[in-house]
């Protein structure tokens, strides 16, 4: 794992697209959005992503600083490894197209609304991640009824105003294992299918 203690900050003037099957290794550098061209990190819905990941892409060893615009957008099966969101913008990551999205390692904090947004049927794995201070950690797009399968493992989740996961779909499901959590609101908001093991509230 590359140490994410950024000594260099790069301003992103337009979304960085990681092409199908490619890997983008930020080598621990910090990336911030140009607020005039990408987004100012507010709750405005028309902001661009700092990184766009196509099917089969990997993003790793990146710090996303402030302003973070709309974070990361995914289109298919992607891996996000050792990525730190220092101050979440509109969202940290949005699943835009059906796929299997894996977040492994890293952390995110300070979201006025949701941390992760799910806009398409997907399998979403979050492993060895630290999440702090958001309205909710994961939100399936309001009013949608497609199935999302979420797996959280070996993580630490703190200070969610509303829930860890909120959905309006009666088919979506979550499994959480070996995870420590505190102050997470309702924990599960309107989630009908929950499986938990070896979790600790502290």
Coordinates of N, CA and C in Angstrom, one line a residue:
X1 N 0.8 -1.2 0.0 CA 0.0 0.0 0.0 C 0.9 1.2 0.0
X2 N 0.6 2.2 -0.9 CA 1.3 3.4 -0.9 C 0.8 4.3 0.2
X3 N 1.7 5.0 0.9 CA 1.3 5.9 2.0 C 0.6 7.1 1.4
X4 N -0.6 7.4 1.8 CA -1.3 8.6 1.3 C -1.2 9.7 2.3
X5 N 0.0 10.4 2.1 CA 0.3 11.5 2.9 C 0.8 12.6 1.9
X6 N -0.1 13.2 1.2 CA 0.2 13.8 -0.1 C 1.1 15.0 0.1
X7 N 2.2 15.0 -0.7 CA 3.1 16.2 -0.7 C 2.9 17.0 -2.0
X8 N 2.0 16.5 -2.9 CA 1.8 17.2 -4.1 C 0.2 17.3 -4.3
X9 N -0.3 18.5 -4.7 CA -1.7 18.6 -5.0 C -1.8 19.0 -6.5
X10 N -2.7 18.3 -7.1 CA -3.0 18.4 -8.6 C -4.4 19.0 -8.7
X11 N -4.5 20.1 -9.5 CA -5.9 20.6 -9.8 C -6.4 20.0 -11.0
X12 N -7.6 19.4 -11.0 CA -8.2 18.7 -12.1 C -9.1 19.7 -12.8
X13 N -8.8 20.0 -14.1 CA -9.6 21.0 -14.8 C -10.7 20.3 -15.6
X14 N -10.6 19.0 -15.9 CA -11.7 18.2 -16.5 C -11.6 16.8 -16.0
X15 N -12.7 16.1 -15.9 CA -12.8 14.8 -15.4 C -11.7 13.9 -15.9
X16 N -11.0 13.2 -15.0 CA -10.0 12.2 -15.5 C -10.7 10.9 -15.7
X17 N -10.7 10.4 -17.0 CA -11.3 9.2 -17.3 C -10.3 8.0 -17.3
X18 N -10.6 7.0 -16.5 CA -9.8 5.8 -16.5 C -10.4 4.8 -17.4
X19 N -9.8 4.5 -18.5 CA -10.4 3.7 -19.5 C -10.6 2.3 -19.2
X20 N -11.4 1.6 -20.0 CA -11.7 0.2 -19.8 C -10.5 -0.6 -19.5
X21 N -10.4 -1.3 -18.4 CA -9.3 -2.2 -18.1 C -8.0 -1.6 -17.7
X22 N -8.0 -0.2 -17.6 CA -6.8 0.5 -17.2 C -6.7 0.7 -15.7
X23 N -5.5 1.0 -15.2 CA -5.3 1.3 -13.8 C -4.7 2.7 -13.7
X24 N -5.3 3.5 -12.8 CA -4.7 4.8 -12.5 C -4.2 4.8 -11.1
X25 N -2.8 4.9 -11.0 CA -2.2 4.9 -9.7 C -1.7 6.4 -9.4
X26 N -2.4 7.0 -8.4 CA -2.1 8.3 -8.0 C -0.8 8.5 -7.2
X27 N -0.2 7.4 -6.8 CA 1.0 7.4 -6.0 C 0.9 8.3 -4.8
X28 N -0.3 8.4 -4.2 CA -0.5 9.1 -2.9 C -0.7 10.6 -3.1
X29 N -0.8 11.1 -4.3 CA -0.9 12.5 -4.6 C -2.4 13.0 -4.3
X30 N -2.6 14.2 -4.0 CA -3.9 14.8 -3.8 C -4.4 15.4 -5.1
X31 N -5.7 15.1 -5.4 CA -6.4 15.7 -6.5 C -7.5 16.5 -6.1
X32 N -7.6 17.7 -6.5 CA -8.8 18.6 -6.2 C -9.4 19.1 -7.5
X33 N -10.7 19.4 -7.4 CA -11.4 19.8 -8.6 C -11.2 21.3 -8.8
X34 N -11.1 21.7 -10.1 CA -11.2 23.1 -10.4 C -12.7 23.5 -10.2
X35 N -13.0 24.4 -9.3 CA -14.4 24.7 -9.0 C -15.2 25.3 -10.1
X36 N -14.4 25.9 -11.1 CA -15.0 26.6 -12.2 C -15.4 25.7 -13.3
X37 N -14.7 24.6 -13.4 CA -14.9 23.7 -14.6 C -15.5 22.3 -14.2
X38 N -15.1 21.8 -13.0 CA -15.5 20.5 -12.6 C -16.6 20.5 -11.6
X39 N -16.4 21.3 -10.5 CA -17.4 21.5 -9.5 C -16.9 22.0 -8.2
X40 N -17.7 22.6 -7.4 CA -17.2 23.3 -6.2 C -17.4 22.4 -4.9
X41 N -17.9 21.2 -5.1 CA -18.1 20.3 -3.9 C -19.3 20.6 -3.1
X42 N -20.2 21.5 -3.6 CA -21.4 21.7 -2.9 C -22.4 20.6 -3.1
X43 N -23.7 20.8 -2.8 CA -24.7 19.8 -3.0 C -25.4 20.0 -4.4
X44 N -24.8 20.9 -5.2 CA -25.4 21.1 -6.5 C -25.3 19.8 -7.3
X45 N -26.4 19.4 -8.0 CA -26.5 18.1 -8.7 C -25.9 18.1 -10.1
X46 N -25.3 19.2 -10.6 CA -24.8 19.1 -11.9 C -23.3 19.1 -12.0
X47 N -22.7 18.7 -10.9 CA -21.2 18.7 -10.9 C -20.6 17.5 -11.6
X48 N -19.4 17.6 -12.2 CA -18.8 16.5 -12.8 C -18.0 15.7 -11.7
X49 N -17.5 14.6 -12.1 CA -16.7 13.8 -11.3 C -15.2 14.2 -11.4
X50 N -14.4 14.0 -10.4 CA -13.0 14.1 -10.5 C -12.4 13.0 -11.3
X51 N -12.9 11.7 -11.0 CA -12.5 10.5 -11.7 C -13.7 9.8 -12.3
X52 N -13.6 9.4 -13.5 CA -14.7 8.5 -14.1 C -14.1 7.2 -14.4
X53 N -14.6 6.1 -13.9 CA -14.0 4.8 -14.1 C -14.9 3.9 -15.0
X54 N -14.3 3.5 -16.1 CA -15.0 2.7 -17.1 C -14.9 1.2 -16.7
X55 N -15.6 0.4 -17.3 CA -15.7 -1.1 -17.0 C -14.3 -1.7 -16.9
X56 N -14.0 -2.3 -15.8 CA -12.7 -3.0 -15.6 C -11.6 -2.0 -15.1
X57 N -11.9 -0.8 -14.8 CA -10.9 0.2 -14.4 C -10.6 0.0 -12.9
X58 N -9.4 0.4 -12.6 CA -8.9 0.5 -11.2 C -8.4 1.9 -10.8
X59 N -8.8 2.4 -9.7 CA -8.3 3.7 -9.2 C -7.6 3.4 -7.9
X60 N -6.4 3.8 -7.7 CA -5.7 3.4 -6.4 C -4.7 4.5 -6.0
X61 N -4.5 4.6 -4.7 CA -3.4 5.4 -4.1 C -3.7 6.9 -4.5
X62 N -4.9 7.3 -4.2 CA -5.3 8.7 -4.5 C -5.9 9.4 -3.3
X63 N -5.6 10.6 -3.1 CA -6.3 11.4 -2.1 C -7.1 12.4 -2.9
X64 N -8.4 12.5 -2.6 CA -9.3 13.4 -3.2 C -9.6 14.5 -2.2
X65 N -9.1 15.7 -2.5 CA -9.1 16.8 -1.6 C -10.3 17.7 -1.8
X66 N -10.3 18.9 -1.2 CA -11.4 19.8 -1.2 C -11.0 21.0 -2.1
X67 N -11.8 21.3 -3.2 CA -13.2 20.8 -3.5 C -13.1 19.5 -4.2
X68 N -14.0 18.6 -3.9 CA -14.1 17.2 -4.5 C -15.1 17.1 -5.6
X69 N -15.8 18.1 -5.9 CA -16.9 18.1 -7.0 C -17.8 16.9 -6.7
X70 N -18.0 16.0 -7.7 CA -18.9 14.8 -7.4 C -18.1 13.6 -7.3
X71 N -16.8 13.7 -6.8 CA -16.0 12.5 -6.5 C -15.7 11.6 -7.6
X72 N -16.2 10.3 -7.5 CA -15.9 9.3 -8.5 C -17.2 8.7 -9.0
X73 N -17.2 8.6 -10.4 CA -18.3 7.9 -11.0 C -17.9 6.6 -11.6
X74 N -18.7 5.5 -11.4 CA -18.3 4.2 -11.9 C -19.3 3.8 -13.0
X75 N -18.8 3.1 -14.0 CA -19.6 2.6 -15.1 C -19.2 1.1 -15.4
X76 N -19.7 0.2 -14.5 CA -19.4 -1.2 -14.7 C -18.6 -1.8 -13.5
X77 N -17.8 -2.8 -13.8 CA -17.0 -3.5 -12.8 C -15.8 -2.7 -12.5
X78 N -15.6 -2.1 -11.3 CA -14.4 -1.3 -11.0 C -13.9 -1.6 -9.6
X79 N -12.6 -1.3 -9.4 CA -12.0 -1.4 -8.1 C -11.4 -0.1 -7.7
X80 N -11.7 0.3 -6.5 CA -11.2 1.5 -5.9 C -10.4 1.1 -4.7
X81 N -9.1 1.3 -4.7 CA -8.2 0.8 -3.7 C -7.3 1.9 -3.1
X82 N -7.4 1.9 -1.7 CA -6.5 2.9 -1.0 C -6.8 4.3 -1.5
X83 N -8.1 4.7 -1.5 CA -8.4 6.1 -1.9 C -9.0 6.8 -0.7
X84 N -8.5 8.0 -0.4 CA -9.0 8.8 0.7 C -9.7 10.0 0.2
X85 N -10.9 10.2 0.7 CA -11.7 11.4 0.5 C -11.5 12.3 1.7
X86 N -10.8 13.4 1.6 CA -10.5 14.2 2.8 C -11.8 15.0 3.2
X87 N -12.5 15.4 2.2 CA -13.7 16.2 2.5 C -14.7 16.0 1.3
X88 N -15.7 15.1 1.5 CA -16.6 14.7 0.4 C -17.3 15.9 -0.1
X89 N -17.4 15.9 -1.5 CA -18.2 17.0 -2.1 C -19.6 16.6 -2.2
X90 N -20.2 16.6 -3.4 CA -21.6 16.2 -3.5 C -21.8 14.8 -3.0
X91 N -21.0 13.9 -3.6 CA -21.0 12.5 -3.1 C -19.5 12.0 -3.3
X92 N -19.1 11.0 -2.5 CA -17.8 10.5 -2.7 C -17.7 9.6 -3.9
X93 N -18.7 8.8 -4.1 CA -18.7 7.9 -5.3 C -20.1 7.6 -5.7
X94 N -20.4 7.6 -7.0 CA -21.7 7.3 -7.5 C -21.6 6.1 -8.5
X95 N -22.4 5.1 -8.2 CA -22.5 4.0 -9.2 C -23.5 4.4 -10.3
X96 N -23.0 4.7 -11.5 CA -23.8 5.2 -12.5 C -24.4 4.1 -13.4
X97 N -23.7 3.0 -13.5 CA -24.1 1.9 -14.4 C -23.9 0.6 -13.8
X98 N -24.7 -0.4 -14.1 CA -24.7 -1.7 -13.4 C -23.3 -2.3 -13.4
X99 N -23.0 -2.8 -12.3 CA -21.7 -3.5 -12.2 C -21.4 -4.0 -10.8
X100 N -20.1 -4.5 -10.6 CA -19.6 -4.9 -9.4 C -18.5 -3.9 -8.9
X101 N -18.8 -3.2 -7.9 CA -17.9 -2.1 -7.5 C -17.3 -2.6 -6.1
X102 N -15.9 -2.5 -6.1 CA -15.2 -2.9 -4.9 C -14.4 -1.7 -4.4
X103 N -14.6 -1.3 -3.1 CA -13.8 -0.4 -2.4 C -13.0 -1.1 -1.4
X104 N -11.7 -1.0 -1.5 CA -10.8 -1.8 -0.6 C -9.8 -0.8 0.0
X105 N -9.9 -0.7 1.4 CA -9.0 0.2 2.1 C -9.5 1.7 1.8
X106 N -8.8 2.6 2.5 CA -9.1 4.0 2.3 C -10.1 4.5 3.3
X107 N -10.5 5.8 3.1 CA -11.5 6.4 4.1 C -12.2 7.5 3.4
X108 N -13.3 8.0 4.0 CA -14.0 9.2 3.6 C -14.7 9.8 4.8
X109 N -14.8 11.1 4.7 CA -15.4 11.9 5.8 C -16.1 13.2 5.3
X110 N -17.0 13.7 6.1 CA -17.6 15.0 6.0 C -18.5 15.1 4.7
X111 N -19.6 14.4 4.8 CA -20.6 14.5 3.7 C -21.9 15.1 4.3
X112 N -22.4 16.2 3.8 CA -23.6 16.8 4.3 C -24.8 15.9 4.1
X113 N -24.7 15.1 3.0 CA -25.9 14.2 2.7 C -25.3 12.8 2.7
X114 N -25.2 12.2 1.5 CA -24.8 10.8 1.5 C -23.3 10.7 1.0
X115 N -22.7 9.5 1.4 CA -21.3 9.3 1.1 C -21.3 8.6 -0.3
X116 N -22.0 7.5 -0.4 CA -22.0 6.7 -1.6 C -23.5 6.6 -2.2
X117 N -23.6 6.9 -3.5 CA -24.9 6.9 -4.2 C -25.0 5.8 -5.2
X118 N -26.1 5.0 -5.1 CA -26.2 3.9 -6.0 C -27.4 4.2 -7.0
X119 N -27.0 4.3 -8.3 CA -28.0 4.7 -9.3 C -28.3 3.6 -10.3
X120 N -27.8 2.4 -10.0 CA -28.0 1.3 -11.0 C -27.9 0.0 -10.2
X121 N -28.6 -1.1 -10.7 CA -28.5 -2.4 -10.0 C -27.0 -2.8 -9.9
X122 N -26.6 -3.2 -8.8 CA -25.2 -3.4 -8.6 C -24.9 -4.3 -7.4
X123 N -23.6 -4.8 -7.4 CA -23.1 -5.4 -6.2 C -22.0 -4.5 -5.7
X124 N -22.1 -4.1 -4.5 CA -21.2 -3.1 -3.9 C -20.5 -3.6 -2.7
X125 N -19.2 -3.8 -2.8 CA -18.4 -4.3 -1.7 C -17.5 -3.2 -1.1
X126 N -17.5 -3.1 0.2 CA -16.7 -2.1 0.9 C -15.9 -2.9 2.0
X127 N -14.6 -2.9 1.8 CA -13.7 -3.8 2.6 C -12.6 -3.0 3.3
X128 N -12.5 -3.1 4.6 CA -11.4 -2.4 5.3 C -11.4 -0.9 5.1
X129 N -12.6 -0.3 5.3 CA -12.8 1.1 5.0 C -13.2 1.8 6.2
X130 N -12.8 3.1 6.3 CA -13.2 3.9 7.4 C -14.1 5.0 6.9
X131 N -15.3 5.1 7.5 CA -16.3 6.1 7.1 C -16.8 6.9 8.3
X132 N -16.7 8.2 8.2 CA -17.0 9.1 9.3 C -17.8 10.3 8.8
X133 N -18.8 10.7 9.5 CA -19.5 12.0 9.4 C -20.2 12.2 8.1
X134 N -21.4 11.6 8.0 CA -22.2 11.9 6.8 C -23.7 11.8 7.2
X135 N -24.6 12.2 6.3 CA -26.0 12.0 6.6 C -26.3 10.5 6.5
X136 N -25.8 9.8 5.5 CA -25.9 8.3 5.5 C -24.7 7.8 4.7
X137 N -24.3 6.6 4.9 CA -23.1 6.1 4.3 C -23.4 5.7 2.8
X138 N -24.6 5.0 2.6 CA -25.0 4.5 1.3 C -26.4 4.8 1.1
X139 N -26.7 5.4 -0.1 CA -28.1 5.7 -0.5 C -28.4 5.2 -1.9
X140 N -29.4 4.3 -1.9 CA -29.9 3.9 -3.3 C -30.8 5.0 -3.7
X141 N -30.7 5.3 -5.0 CA -31.4 6.5 -5.6 C -32.9 6.4 -5.2
X142 N -33.4 7.5 -4.7 CA -34.7 7.6 -4.1 C -35.8 7.2 -5.1
X143 N -36.7 6.3 -4.6 CA -37.8 5.9 -5.5 C -37.6 4.7 -6.4
X144 N -36.3 4.3 -6.5 CA -36.0 3.2 -7.4 C -36.2 1.8 -6.7
X145 N -36.6 0.8 -7.5 CA -36.9 -0.5 -7.0 C -36.0 -1.6 -7.4
X146 N -34.9 -1.3 -8.2 CA -34.0 -2.3 -8.6 C -33.2 -2.9 -7.4
X147 N -32.6 -4.0 -7.6 CA -31.9 -4.7 -6.5 C -30.5 -4.3 -6.4
X148 N -30.0 -3.9 -5.2 CA -28.6 -3.6 -4.9 C -28.2 -4.5 -3.8
X149 N -27.1 -5.2 -4.0 CA -26.5 -6.1 -3.0 C -25.2 -5.4 -2.4
X150 N -25.2 -5.2 -1.1 CA -24.1 -4.5 -0.5 C -23.5 -5.4 0.5
X151 N -22.1 -5.4 0.5 CA -21.4 -6.1 1.5 C -20.3 -5.2 2.1
X152 N -20.4 -5.1 3.5 CA -19.4 -4.3 4.2 C -18.7 -5.3 5.1
X153 N -17.3 -5.2 5.1 CA -16.5 -6.1 5.9 C -15.3 -5.4 6.5
X154 N -15.0 -5.7 7.7 CA -13.8 -5.2 8.3 C -13.6 -3.7 8.4
X155 N -14.7 -3.0 8.5 CA -14.7 -1.5 8.4 C -15.0 -0.9 9.7
X156 N -14.9 0.5 9.8 CA -15.2 1.3 10.9 C -16.1 2.4 10.4
X157 N -17.4 2.5 11.0 CA -18.4 3.4 10.5 C -18.8 4.2 11.7
X158 N -18.7 5.6 11.6 CA -19.0 6.4 12.8 C -19.8 7.7 12.3
X159 N -20.7 8.1 13.1 CA -21.3 9.4 13.0 C -22.1 9.6 11.7
X160 N -23.1 8.7 11.5 CA -24.0 8.9 10.4 C -25.3 9.4 11.0
X161 N -25.8 10.5 10.4 CA -27.0 11.2 11.0 C -28.2 10.3 10.9
X162 N -28.4 9.6 9.7 CA -29.6 8.9 9.4 C -29.4 7.4 9.4
X163 N -28.4 6.8 8.7 CA -28.3 5.4 8.5 C -27.0 5.0 7.9
X164 N -26.7 3.7 8.0 CA -25.6 3.2 7.1 C -26.1 3.0 5.7
X165 N -27.3 2.5 5.6 CA -27.8 2.2 4.2 C -29.3 2.6 4.2
X166 N -29.7 3.3 3.2 CA -31.1 3.7 3.0 C -31.5 3.3 1.6
X167 N -32.7 2.7 1.5 CA -33.2 2.3 0.2 C -34.7 2.4 0.2
X168 N -35.3 2.5 -1.0 CA -36.7 2.4 -1.2 C -37.1 1.1 -1.9
X169 N -36.1 0.2 -2.0 CA -36.4 -1.1 -2.8 C -36.5 -2.2 -1.8
X170 N -37.6 -3.0 -1.9 CA -37.8 -4.1 -1.0 C -37.0 -5.4 -1.4
X171 N -36.2 -5.2 -2.5 CA -35.4 -6.4 -2.9 C -33.9 -6.2 -2.6
X172 N -33.5 -4.9 -2.2 CA -32.1 -4.7 -1.9 C -31.7 -5.3 -0.6
X173 N -30.4 -5.6 -0.5 CA -29.9 -6.4 0.7 C -28.6 -5.9 1.1
X174 N -28.3 -6.1 2.4 CA -27.0 -5.7 2.9 C -26.5 -6.8 3.8
X175 N -25.2 -7.1 3.7 CA -24.5 -8.0 4.6 C -23.3 -7.2 5.3
X176 N -23.2 -7.2 6.6 CA -22.2 -6.5 7.3 C -21.5 -7.5 8.3
X177 N -20.2 -7.6 8.1 CA -19.4 -8.5 9.0 C -18.2 -7.9 9.5
X178 N -17.8 -8.3 10.7 CA -16.5 -7.9 11.3 C -16.2 -6.4 11.3
X179 N -17.3 -5.6 11.5 CA -17.3 -4.2 11.4 C -17.6 -3.5 12.7
X180 N -16.9 -2.4 13.1 CA -17.2 -1.7 14.3 C -17.9 -0.4 13.9
X181 N -18.9 0.0 14.7 CA -19.8 1.1 14.3 C -20.2 1.8 15.6
X182 N -20.5 3.1 15.4 CA -21.1 3.9 16.5 C -21.8 5.1 16.0
X183 N -22.9 5.5 16.6 CA -23.6 6.7 16.3 C -24.0 6.7 14.8
X184 N -24.8 5.7 14.4 CA -25.2 5.5 13.0 C -26.7 5.7 12.7
X185 N -27.3 6.5 13.5 CA -28.8 6.8 13.3 C -29.6 5.5 13.3
X186 N -30.5 5.3 12.3 CA -31.4 4.1 12.3 C -30.6 2.9 11.9
X187 N -29.4 3.0 11.5 CA -28.5 1.9 11.0 C -29.0 1.4 9.7
X188 N -30.2 0.8 9.6 CA -30.8 0.4 8.3 C -32.1 1.1 8.1
X189 N -32.2 1.9 7.1 CA -33.4 2.7 6.8 C -34.2 2.1 5.7
X190 N -35.3 1.4 6.0 CA -36.2 0.8 5.0 C -35.5 -0.4 4.3
X191 N -34.6 -1.1 5.0 CA -33.9 -2.2 4.3 C -34.5 -3.5 4.9
X192 N -35.1 -4.3 3.9 CA -35.8 -5.5 4.3 C -34.9 -6.7 4.5
X193 N -33.8 -6.7 3.9 CA -32.9 -7.9 3.9 C -31.5 -7.6 4.5
X194 N -31.3 -7.9 5.7 CA -30.1 -7.6 6.5 C -29.5 -8.9 7.1
X195 N -28.2 -9.0 6.8 CA -27.5 -10.1 7.5 C -26.2 -9.6 8.2
X196 N -26.1 -9.9 9.4 CA -25.0 -9.3 10.2 C -24.3 -10.4 11.0
X197 N -22.9 -10.3 11.1 CA -22.2 -11.2 12.0 C -20.9 -10.6 12.4
X198 N -20.5 -10.8 13.7 CA -19.3 -10.4 14.3 C -19.1 -8.9 14.2
X199 N -20.1 -8.1 14.3 CA -20.0 -6.6 14.4 C -20.0 -6.2 15.8
X200 N -19.4 -5.0 16.1 CA -19.3 -4.5 17.4 C -19.8 -3.0 17.4
X201 N -20.8 -2.7 18.2 CA -21.1 -1.3 18.4 C -20.3 -0.8 19.6
X202 N -19.8 0.4 19.4 CA -18.9 0.9 20.5 C -19.2 2.4 20.8

